[in-house]
Coordinates of C-alpha atoms in Angstrom, one line a residue:
X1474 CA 0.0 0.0 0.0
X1475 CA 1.6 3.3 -1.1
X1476 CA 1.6 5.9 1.3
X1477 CA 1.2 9.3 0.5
X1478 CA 4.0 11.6 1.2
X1479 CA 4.0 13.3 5.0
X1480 CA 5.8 17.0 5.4
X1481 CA 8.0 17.2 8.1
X1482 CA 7.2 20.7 9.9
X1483 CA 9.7 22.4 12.2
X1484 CA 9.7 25.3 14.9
X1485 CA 10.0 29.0 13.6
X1486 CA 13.5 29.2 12.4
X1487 CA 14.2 25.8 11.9
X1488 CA 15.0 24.4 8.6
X1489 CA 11.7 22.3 6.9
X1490 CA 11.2 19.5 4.4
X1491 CA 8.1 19.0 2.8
X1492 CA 6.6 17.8 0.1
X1493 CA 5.6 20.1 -3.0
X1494 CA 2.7 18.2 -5.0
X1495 CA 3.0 21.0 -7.9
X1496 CA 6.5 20.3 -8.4
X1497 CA 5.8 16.9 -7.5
X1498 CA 9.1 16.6 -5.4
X1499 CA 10.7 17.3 -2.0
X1500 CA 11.4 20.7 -0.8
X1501 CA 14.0 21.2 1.8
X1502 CA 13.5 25.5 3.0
X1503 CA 16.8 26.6 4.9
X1504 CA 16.7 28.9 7.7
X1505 CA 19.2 31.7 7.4
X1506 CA 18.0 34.7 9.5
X1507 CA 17.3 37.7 8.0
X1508 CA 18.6 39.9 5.9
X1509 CA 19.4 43.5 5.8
X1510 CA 16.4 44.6 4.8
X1511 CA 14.4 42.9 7.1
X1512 CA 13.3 39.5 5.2
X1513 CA 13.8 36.4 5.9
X1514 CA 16.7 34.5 3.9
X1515 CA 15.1 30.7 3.6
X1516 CA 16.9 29.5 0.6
X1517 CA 15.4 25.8 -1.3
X1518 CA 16.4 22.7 -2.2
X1519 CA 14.3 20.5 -4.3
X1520 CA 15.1 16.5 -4.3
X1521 CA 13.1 13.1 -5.3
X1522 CA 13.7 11.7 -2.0
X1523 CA 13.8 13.5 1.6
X1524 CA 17.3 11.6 2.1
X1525 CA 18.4 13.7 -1.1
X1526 CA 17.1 17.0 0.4
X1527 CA 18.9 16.6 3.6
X1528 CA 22.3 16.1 1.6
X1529 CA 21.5 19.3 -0.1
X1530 CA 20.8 21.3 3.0
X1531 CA 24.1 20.1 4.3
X1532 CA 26.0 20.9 1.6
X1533 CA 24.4 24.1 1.2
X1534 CA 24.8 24.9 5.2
X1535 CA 28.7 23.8 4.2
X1536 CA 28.8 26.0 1.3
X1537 CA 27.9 29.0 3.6
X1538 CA 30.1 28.7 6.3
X1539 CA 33.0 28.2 4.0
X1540 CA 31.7 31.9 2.5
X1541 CA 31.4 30.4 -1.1
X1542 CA 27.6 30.6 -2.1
X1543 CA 27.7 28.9 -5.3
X1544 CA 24.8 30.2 -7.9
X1545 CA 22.4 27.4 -8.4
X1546 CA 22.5 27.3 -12.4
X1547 CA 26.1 28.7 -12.6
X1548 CA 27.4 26.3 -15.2
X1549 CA 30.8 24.6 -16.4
X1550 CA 30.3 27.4 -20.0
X1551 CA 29.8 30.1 -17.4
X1552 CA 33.0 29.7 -15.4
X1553 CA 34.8 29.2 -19.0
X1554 CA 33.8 32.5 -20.2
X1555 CA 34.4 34.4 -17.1
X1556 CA 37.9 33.1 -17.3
X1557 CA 38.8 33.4 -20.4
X1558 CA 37.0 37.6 -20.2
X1559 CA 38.0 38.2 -16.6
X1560 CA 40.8 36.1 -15.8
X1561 CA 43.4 36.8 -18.7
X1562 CA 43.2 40.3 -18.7
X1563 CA 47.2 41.3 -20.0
X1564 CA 47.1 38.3 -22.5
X1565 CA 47.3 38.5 -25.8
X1566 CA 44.1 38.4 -27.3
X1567 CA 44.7 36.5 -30.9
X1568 CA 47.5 34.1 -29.1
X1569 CA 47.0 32.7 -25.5
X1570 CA 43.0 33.9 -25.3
X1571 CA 42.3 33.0 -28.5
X1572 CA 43.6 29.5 -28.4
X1573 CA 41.9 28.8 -25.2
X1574 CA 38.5 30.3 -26.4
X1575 CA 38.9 28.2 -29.3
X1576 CA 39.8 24.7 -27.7
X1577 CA 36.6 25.6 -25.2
X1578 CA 34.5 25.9 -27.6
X1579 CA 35.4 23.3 -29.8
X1580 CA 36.4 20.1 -27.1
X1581 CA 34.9 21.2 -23.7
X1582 CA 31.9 23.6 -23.7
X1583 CA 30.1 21.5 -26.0
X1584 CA 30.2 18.2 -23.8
X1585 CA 29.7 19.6 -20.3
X1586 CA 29.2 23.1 -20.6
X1587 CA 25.6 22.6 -20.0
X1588 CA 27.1 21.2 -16.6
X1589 CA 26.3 22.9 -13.4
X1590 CA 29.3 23.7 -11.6
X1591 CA 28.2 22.9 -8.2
X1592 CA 26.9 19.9 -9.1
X1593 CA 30.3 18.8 -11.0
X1594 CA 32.2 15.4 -10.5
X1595 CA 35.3 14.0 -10.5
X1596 CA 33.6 11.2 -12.6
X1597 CA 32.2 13.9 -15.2
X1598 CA 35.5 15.5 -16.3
X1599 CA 36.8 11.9 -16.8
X1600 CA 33.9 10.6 -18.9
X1601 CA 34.8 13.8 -20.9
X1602 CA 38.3 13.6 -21.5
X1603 CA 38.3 10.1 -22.2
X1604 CA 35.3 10.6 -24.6
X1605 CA 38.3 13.1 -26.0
X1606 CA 40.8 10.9 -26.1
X1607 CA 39.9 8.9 -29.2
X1608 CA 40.1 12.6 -31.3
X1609 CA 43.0 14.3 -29.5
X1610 CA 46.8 14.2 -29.0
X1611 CA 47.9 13.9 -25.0
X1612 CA 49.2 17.2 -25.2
X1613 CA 46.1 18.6 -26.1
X1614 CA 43.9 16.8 -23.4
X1615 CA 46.1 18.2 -20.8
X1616 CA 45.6 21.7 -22.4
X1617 CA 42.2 20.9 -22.1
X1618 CA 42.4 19.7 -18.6
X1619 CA 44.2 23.3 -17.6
X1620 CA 41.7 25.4 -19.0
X1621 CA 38.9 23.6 -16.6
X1622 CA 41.1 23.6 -13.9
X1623 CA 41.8 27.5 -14.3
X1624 CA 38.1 28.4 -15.3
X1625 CA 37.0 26.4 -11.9
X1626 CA 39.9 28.3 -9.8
X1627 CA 38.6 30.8 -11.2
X1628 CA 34.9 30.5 -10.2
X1629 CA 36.7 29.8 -6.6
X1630 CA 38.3 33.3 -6.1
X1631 CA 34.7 34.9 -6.6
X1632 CA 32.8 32.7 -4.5
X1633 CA 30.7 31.2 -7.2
X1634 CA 32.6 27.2 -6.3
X1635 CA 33.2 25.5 -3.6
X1636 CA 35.8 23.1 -4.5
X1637 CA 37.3 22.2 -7.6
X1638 CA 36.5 18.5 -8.9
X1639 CA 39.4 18.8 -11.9
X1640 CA 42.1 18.6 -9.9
X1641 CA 41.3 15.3 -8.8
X1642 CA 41.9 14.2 -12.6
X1643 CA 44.3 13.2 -14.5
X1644 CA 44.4 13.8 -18.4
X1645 CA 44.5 10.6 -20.3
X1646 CA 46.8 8.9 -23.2
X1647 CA 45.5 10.2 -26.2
X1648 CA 45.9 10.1 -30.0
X1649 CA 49.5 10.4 -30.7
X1650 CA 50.4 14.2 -31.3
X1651 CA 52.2 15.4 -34.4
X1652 CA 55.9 15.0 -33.9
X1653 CA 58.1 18.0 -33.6
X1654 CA 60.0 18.6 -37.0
X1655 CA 63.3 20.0 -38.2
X1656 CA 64.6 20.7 -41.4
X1657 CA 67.7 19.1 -42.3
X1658 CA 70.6 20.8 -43.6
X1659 CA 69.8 20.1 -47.5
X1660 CA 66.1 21.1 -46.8
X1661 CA 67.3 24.3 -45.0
X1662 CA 69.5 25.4 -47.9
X1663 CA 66.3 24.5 -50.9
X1664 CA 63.9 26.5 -48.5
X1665 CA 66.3 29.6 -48.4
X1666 CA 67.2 29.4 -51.9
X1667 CA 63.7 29.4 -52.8
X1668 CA 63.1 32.5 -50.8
X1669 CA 65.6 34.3 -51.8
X1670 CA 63.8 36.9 -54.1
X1671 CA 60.8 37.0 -51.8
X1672 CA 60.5 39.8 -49.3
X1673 CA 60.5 36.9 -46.3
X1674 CA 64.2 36.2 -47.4
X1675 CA 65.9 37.6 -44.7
X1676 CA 63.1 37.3 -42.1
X1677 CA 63.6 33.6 -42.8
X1678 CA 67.7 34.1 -42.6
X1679 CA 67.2 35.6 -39.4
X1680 CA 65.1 32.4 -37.8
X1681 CA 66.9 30.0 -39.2
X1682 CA 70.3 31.0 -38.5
X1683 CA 69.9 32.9 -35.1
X1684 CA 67.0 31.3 -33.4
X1685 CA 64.7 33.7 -33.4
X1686 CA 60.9 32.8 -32.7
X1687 CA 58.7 34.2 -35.1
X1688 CA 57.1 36.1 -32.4
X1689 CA 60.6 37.8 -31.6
X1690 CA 61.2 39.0 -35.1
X1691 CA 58.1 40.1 -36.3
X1692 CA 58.5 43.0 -33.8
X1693 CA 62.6 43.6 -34.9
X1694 CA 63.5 47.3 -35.0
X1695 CA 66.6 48.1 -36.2
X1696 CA 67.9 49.6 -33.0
X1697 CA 67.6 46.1 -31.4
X1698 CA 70.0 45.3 -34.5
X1699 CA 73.7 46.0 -34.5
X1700 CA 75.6 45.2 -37.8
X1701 CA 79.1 46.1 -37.3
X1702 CA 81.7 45.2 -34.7
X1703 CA 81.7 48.1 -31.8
X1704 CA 85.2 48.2 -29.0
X1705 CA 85.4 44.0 -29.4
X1706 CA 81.8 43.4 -30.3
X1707 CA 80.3 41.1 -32.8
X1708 CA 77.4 42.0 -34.9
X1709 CA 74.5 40.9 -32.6
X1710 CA 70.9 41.1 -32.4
X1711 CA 68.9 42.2 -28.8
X1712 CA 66.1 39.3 -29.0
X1713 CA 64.2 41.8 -25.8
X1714 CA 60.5 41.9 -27.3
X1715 CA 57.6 40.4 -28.8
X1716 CA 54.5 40.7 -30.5
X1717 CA 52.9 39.2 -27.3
X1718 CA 51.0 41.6 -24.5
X1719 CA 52.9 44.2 -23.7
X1720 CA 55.6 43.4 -26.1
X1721 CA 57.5 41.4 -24.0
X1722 CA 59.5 37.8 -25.0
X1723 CA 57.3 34.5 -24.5
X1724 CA 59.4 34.8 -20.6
X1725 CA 62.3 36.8 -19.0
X1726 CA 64.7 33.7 -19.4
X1727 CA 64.2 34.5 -23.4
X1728 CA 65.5 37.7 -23.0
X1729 CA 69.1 37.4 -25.1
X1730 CA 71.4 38.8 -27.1
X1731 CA 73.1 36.4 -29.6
X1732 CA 76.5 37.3 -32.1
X1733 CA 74.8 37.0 -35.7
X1734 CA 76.4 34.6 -38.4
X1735 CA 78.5 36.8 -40.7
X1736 CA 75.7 35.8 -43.8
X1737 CA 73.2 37.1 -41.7
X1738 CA 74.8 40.1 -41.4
X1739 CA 75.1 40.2 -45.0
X1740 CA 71.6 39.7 -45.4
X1741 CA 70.0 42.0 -43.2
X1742 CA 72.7 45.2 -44.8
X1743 CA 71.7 44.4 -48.0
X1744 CA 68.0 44.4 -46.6
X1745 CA 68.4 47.9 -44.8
X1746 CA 69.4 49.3 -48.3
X1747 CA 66.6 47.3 -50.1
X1748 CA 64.1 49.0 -47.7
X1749 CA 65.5 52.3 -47.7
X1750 CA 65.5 52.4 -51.7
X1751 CA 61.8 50.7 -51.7
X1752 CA 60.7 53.7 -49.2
X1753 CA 62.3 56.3 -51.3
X1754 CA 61.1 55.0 -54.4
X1755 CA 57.3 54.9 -53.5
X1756 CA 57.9 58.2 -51.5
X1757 CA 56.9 57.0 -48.4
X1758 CA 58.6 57.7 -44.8
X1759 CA 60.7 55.5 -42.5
X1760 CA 58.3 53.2 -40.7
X1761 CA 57.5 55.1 -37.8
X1762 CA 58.1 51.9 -35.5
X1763 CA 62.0 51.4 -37.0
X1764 CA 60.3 47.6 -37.9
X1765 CA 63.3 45.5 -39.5
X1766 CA 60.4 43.7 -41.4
X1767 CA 57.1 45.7 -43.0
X1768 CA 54.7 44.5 -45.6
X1769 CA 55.3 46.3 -48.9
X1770 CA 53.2 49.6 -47.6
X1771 CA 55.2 49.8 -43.9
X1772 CA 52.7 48.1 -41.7
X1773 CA 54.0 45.4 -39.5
X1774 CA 53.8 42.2 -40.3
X1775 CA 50.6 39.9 -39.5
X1776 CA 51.3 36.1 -38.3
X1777 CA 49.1 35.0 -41.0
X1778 CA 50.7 36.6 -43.6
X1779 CA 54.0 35.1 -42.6
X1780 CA 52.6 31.6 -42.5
X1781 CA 51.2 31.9 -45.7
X1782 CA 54.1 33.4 -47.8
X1783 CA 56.4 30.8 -45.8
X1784 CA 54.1 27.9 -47.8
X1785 CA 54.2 28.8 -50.9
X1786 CA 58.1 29.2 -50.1
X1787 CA 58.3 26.0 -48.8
X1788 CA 56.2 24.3 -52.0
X1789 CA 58.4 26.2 -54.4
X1790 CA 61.3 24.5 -52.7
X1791 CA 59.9 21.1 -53.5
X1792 CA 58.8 20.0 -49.9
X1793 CA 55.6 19.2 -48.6
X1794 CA 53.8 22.6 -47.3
X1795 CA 52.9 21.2 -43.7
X1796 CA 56.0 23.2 -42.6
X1797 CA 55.6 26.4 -40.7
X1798 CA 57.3 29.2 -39.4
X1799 CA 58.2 28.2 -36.0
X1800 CA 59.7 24.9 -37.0
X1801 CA 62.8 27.0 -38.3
X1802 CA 63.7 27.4 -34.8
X1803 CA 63.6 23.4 -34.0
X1804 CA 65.6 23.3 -37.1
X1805 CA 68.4 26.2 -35.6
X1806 CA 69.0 23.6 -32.8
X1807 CA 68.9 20.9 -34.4
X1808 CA 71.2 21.9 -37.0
X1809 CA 73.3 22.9 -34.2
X1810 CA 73.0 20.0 -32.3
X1811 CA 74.0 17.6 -35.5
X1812 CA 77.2 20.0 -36.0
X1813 CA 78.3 18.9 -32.2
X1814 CA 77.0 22.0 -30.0
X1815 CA 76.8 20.9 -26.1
X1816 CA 73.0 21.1 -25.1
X1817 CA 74.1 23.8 -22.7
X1818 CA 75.1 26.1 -25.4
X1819 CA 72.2 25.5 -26.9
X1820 CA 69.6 26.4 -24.4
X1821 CA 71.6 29.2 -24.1
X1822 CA 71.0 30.3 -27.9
X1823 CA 67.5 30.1 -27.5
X1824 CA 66.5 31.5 -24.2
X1825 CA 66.1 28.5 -22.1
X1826 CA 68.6 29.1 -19.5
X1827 CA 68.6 31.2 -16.4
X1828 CA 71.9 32.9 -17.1
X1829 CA 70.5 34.4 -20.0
X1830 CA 69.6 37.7 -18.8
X1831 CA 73.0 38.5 -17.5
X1832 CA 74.7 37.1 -21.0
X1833 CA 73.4 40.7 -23.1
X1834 CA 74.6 43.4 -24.5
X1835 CA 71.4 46.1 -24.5
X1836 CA 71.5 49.5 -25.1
X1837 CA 75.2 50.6 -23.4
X1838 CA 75.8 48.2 -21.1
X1839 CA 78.6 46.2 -22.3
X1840 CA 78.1 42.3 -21.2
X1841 CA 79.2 39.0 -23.3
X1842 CA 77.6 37.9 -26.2
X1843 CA 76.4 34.6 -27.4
X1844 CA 78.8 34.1 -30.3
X1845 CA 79.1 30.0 -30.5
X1846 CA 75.4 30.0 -32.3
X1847 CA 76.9 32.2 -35.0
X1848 CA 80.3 30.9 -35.5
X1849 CA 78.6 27.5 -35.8
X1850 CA 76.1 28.2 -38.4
X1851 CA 78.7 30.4 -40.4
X1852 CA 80.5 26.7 -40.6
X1853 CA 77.4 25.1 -41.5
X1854 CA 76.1 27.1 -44.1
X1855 CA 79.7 28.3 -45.4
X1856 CA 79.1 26.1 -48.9
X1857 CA 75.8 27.3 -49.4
X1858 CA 76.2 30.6 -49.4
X1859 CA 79.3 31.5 -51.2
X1860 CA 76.9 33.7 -53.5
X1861 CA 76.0 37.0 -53.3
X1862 CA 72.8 37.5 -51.0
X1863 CA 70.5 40.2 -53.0
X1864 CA 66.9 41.3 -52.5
X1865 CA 66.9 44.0 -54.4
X1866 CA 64.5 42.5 -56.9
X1867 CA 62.3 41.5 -53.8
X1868 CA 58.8 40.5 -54.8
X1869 CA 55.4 40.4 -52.5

């Protein structure tokens, strides 16, 4: 015999369960005093069961004395877009927040950002990134992994989550990711010799035979550039900004200056008088910003503009066009490391020690410079480019 569900009534200021035969459920009403206006704050629960009610008013009682009062329908897509609006501020909004925003809304906010965040398990975030797995390379289910971990964090600092479930997970094994590449030596030369009469020629010099990320020399003013030997000086670029935030280098460590190969300082005089003659010739001023590389009307130079010009370089020189800009740098070392350069000396090169910072030359204070990355690649390419580099017939 079924018997019809009973309330339980309690004394003025006491918390009540009863049953709701509109909503055709349990009701659990909270006492919380009152509030500064003079009402009374009696928050609800709802639940199938009055076992399920009671959990809720304990974890709602435990919610408030930990001073987090989590919004009810506050879900997993609302802590996402808070972080990524509220919680990146300084980034740079087509690199870091961009890739985030994109990877959200492609591989998380789709599968559980319908989620409420409250309500959030450890056993939910794995069910997703396994159901990830089968589509995405380990690397990137750990990126995914982060950006729910710092979205919830997020949610945290303003009160709006009481714990965060992520961080009881671990990202799983997934596809394998697309090795890292490097151009050999006889790719390296084709790929400059192809770009030799484009206007990316010494852009592409630069990377490939000083280490510099793409992000370091899009920004290049020429006086970060220093082309002639100064009381016992080598040539030597100042690798101290970015196109990043603020203009600063991917981190502090990558602050360096480095000696420049003696083609590259070839390269980039003949490219000083080639820009020089091109702004003279169309009448146009000095780039305002000093920029060592400008499209063909003085504007800087736009990532996808690079990437693009860098294909059909990369095509013309009879390789497949799946190679981009930044793998020039992976070649740099490993061109280096294949011609017998310590490790060491390496991560010096491109940023990744500690000592870096102190290892410059900036401005007038006189410190050491790298020089064993451009001694060694004046050795490696010394065959190659016995010619005459000229861009004076430089093309779009």
């Amino acid at each position: 015999m079924n018997e019809t569900p009973k309330s339980t009534r309690a004394g003025h200021g006491a918390d009540t369960i009863y049953w709701d035969p509109a909503k055709k459920s349990y009701v659990g009403a909270v006492s919380l005093g009152y509030a500064p206006n003079g009402k009374r704050r009696r928050p609800k629960v709802y639940g199938k069961t009055k076992t399920e009610v009671r959990q809720k008013i304990r974890d709602l009682k435990k919610e408030i004395q930990t001073g987090v009062k989590a919004p009810a329908n506050y879900t997993v897509a609302d802590a996402v877009n808070d972080w990524l609006e509220r919680g990146l501020k300084g980034r740079d909004e087509k690199g870091t927040i961009g890739k985030n925003r994109s990877m959200a809304n492609k591989h998380l906010t789709p599968f559980i950002g319908k989620a409420k965040l409250k309500e959030l398990s450890a056993d939910d975030v794995d069910d997703w990134l396994d159901g990830r797995a089968e589509f995405l390379a380990t690397r990137s289910l750990r990126d995914l992994l982060a950006i729910l971990r710092r979205s919830i964090a997020h949610a945290q600092r303003r009160d709006k989550a009481a714990r965060n479930v992520a961080l009881l997970v671990t990202a799983p094994e997934g596809r394998p990711g697309r090795p890292s590449k490097a151009l050999n030596l006889e790719q390296a030369k084709a790929v400059l010799t192809a770009a030799r009469p484009s206007r990316l020629y010494a852009y592409l010099v630069l990377s490939l035979l000083g280490g510099v990320r793409t992000e370091e020399a899009r920004p290049l003013t020429w006086d970060h550039v220093f082309l002639e030997t100064q009381d016992g000086i080598p040539p030597h670029v100042a690798v101290w900004r970015s196109v990043r935030k603020h203009g600063e280098t991917k981190t502090r460590k990558s602050r360096r200056t480095i000696a420049l190969p003696m083609q590259v300082v070839a390269v980039l005089e003949e490219h000083m008088r080639w820009q020089k003659q091109e702004r003279a010739s169309r009448g146009m001023d000095w780039s305002p910003t000093g920029r060592v590389f400008t499209t063909r009307s003085g504007e800087p130079l736009d990532a996808a503009n690079v990437r693009r010009d860098f294909k059909a370089i990369v095509k013309k020189a009879g390789l497949k066009p799946e190679w981009t800009p930044r793998e020039l740098r992976h070649s740099f070392v490993s061109l280096l490391s294949d011609h017998g350069l310590s490790l060491e000396r390496i991560a010096l090169l491109v940023g990744h020690s500690s000592q870096t910072t102190t290892e410059t030359v900036y401005r007038k204070q006189l410190r050491p410079v790298i020089t064993q990355g451009a001694e060694a690649m004046d050795d490696i390419f010394a065959e190659e480019q016995g010619g005459e580099a000229v861009e004076g017939d430089a093309v779009a």
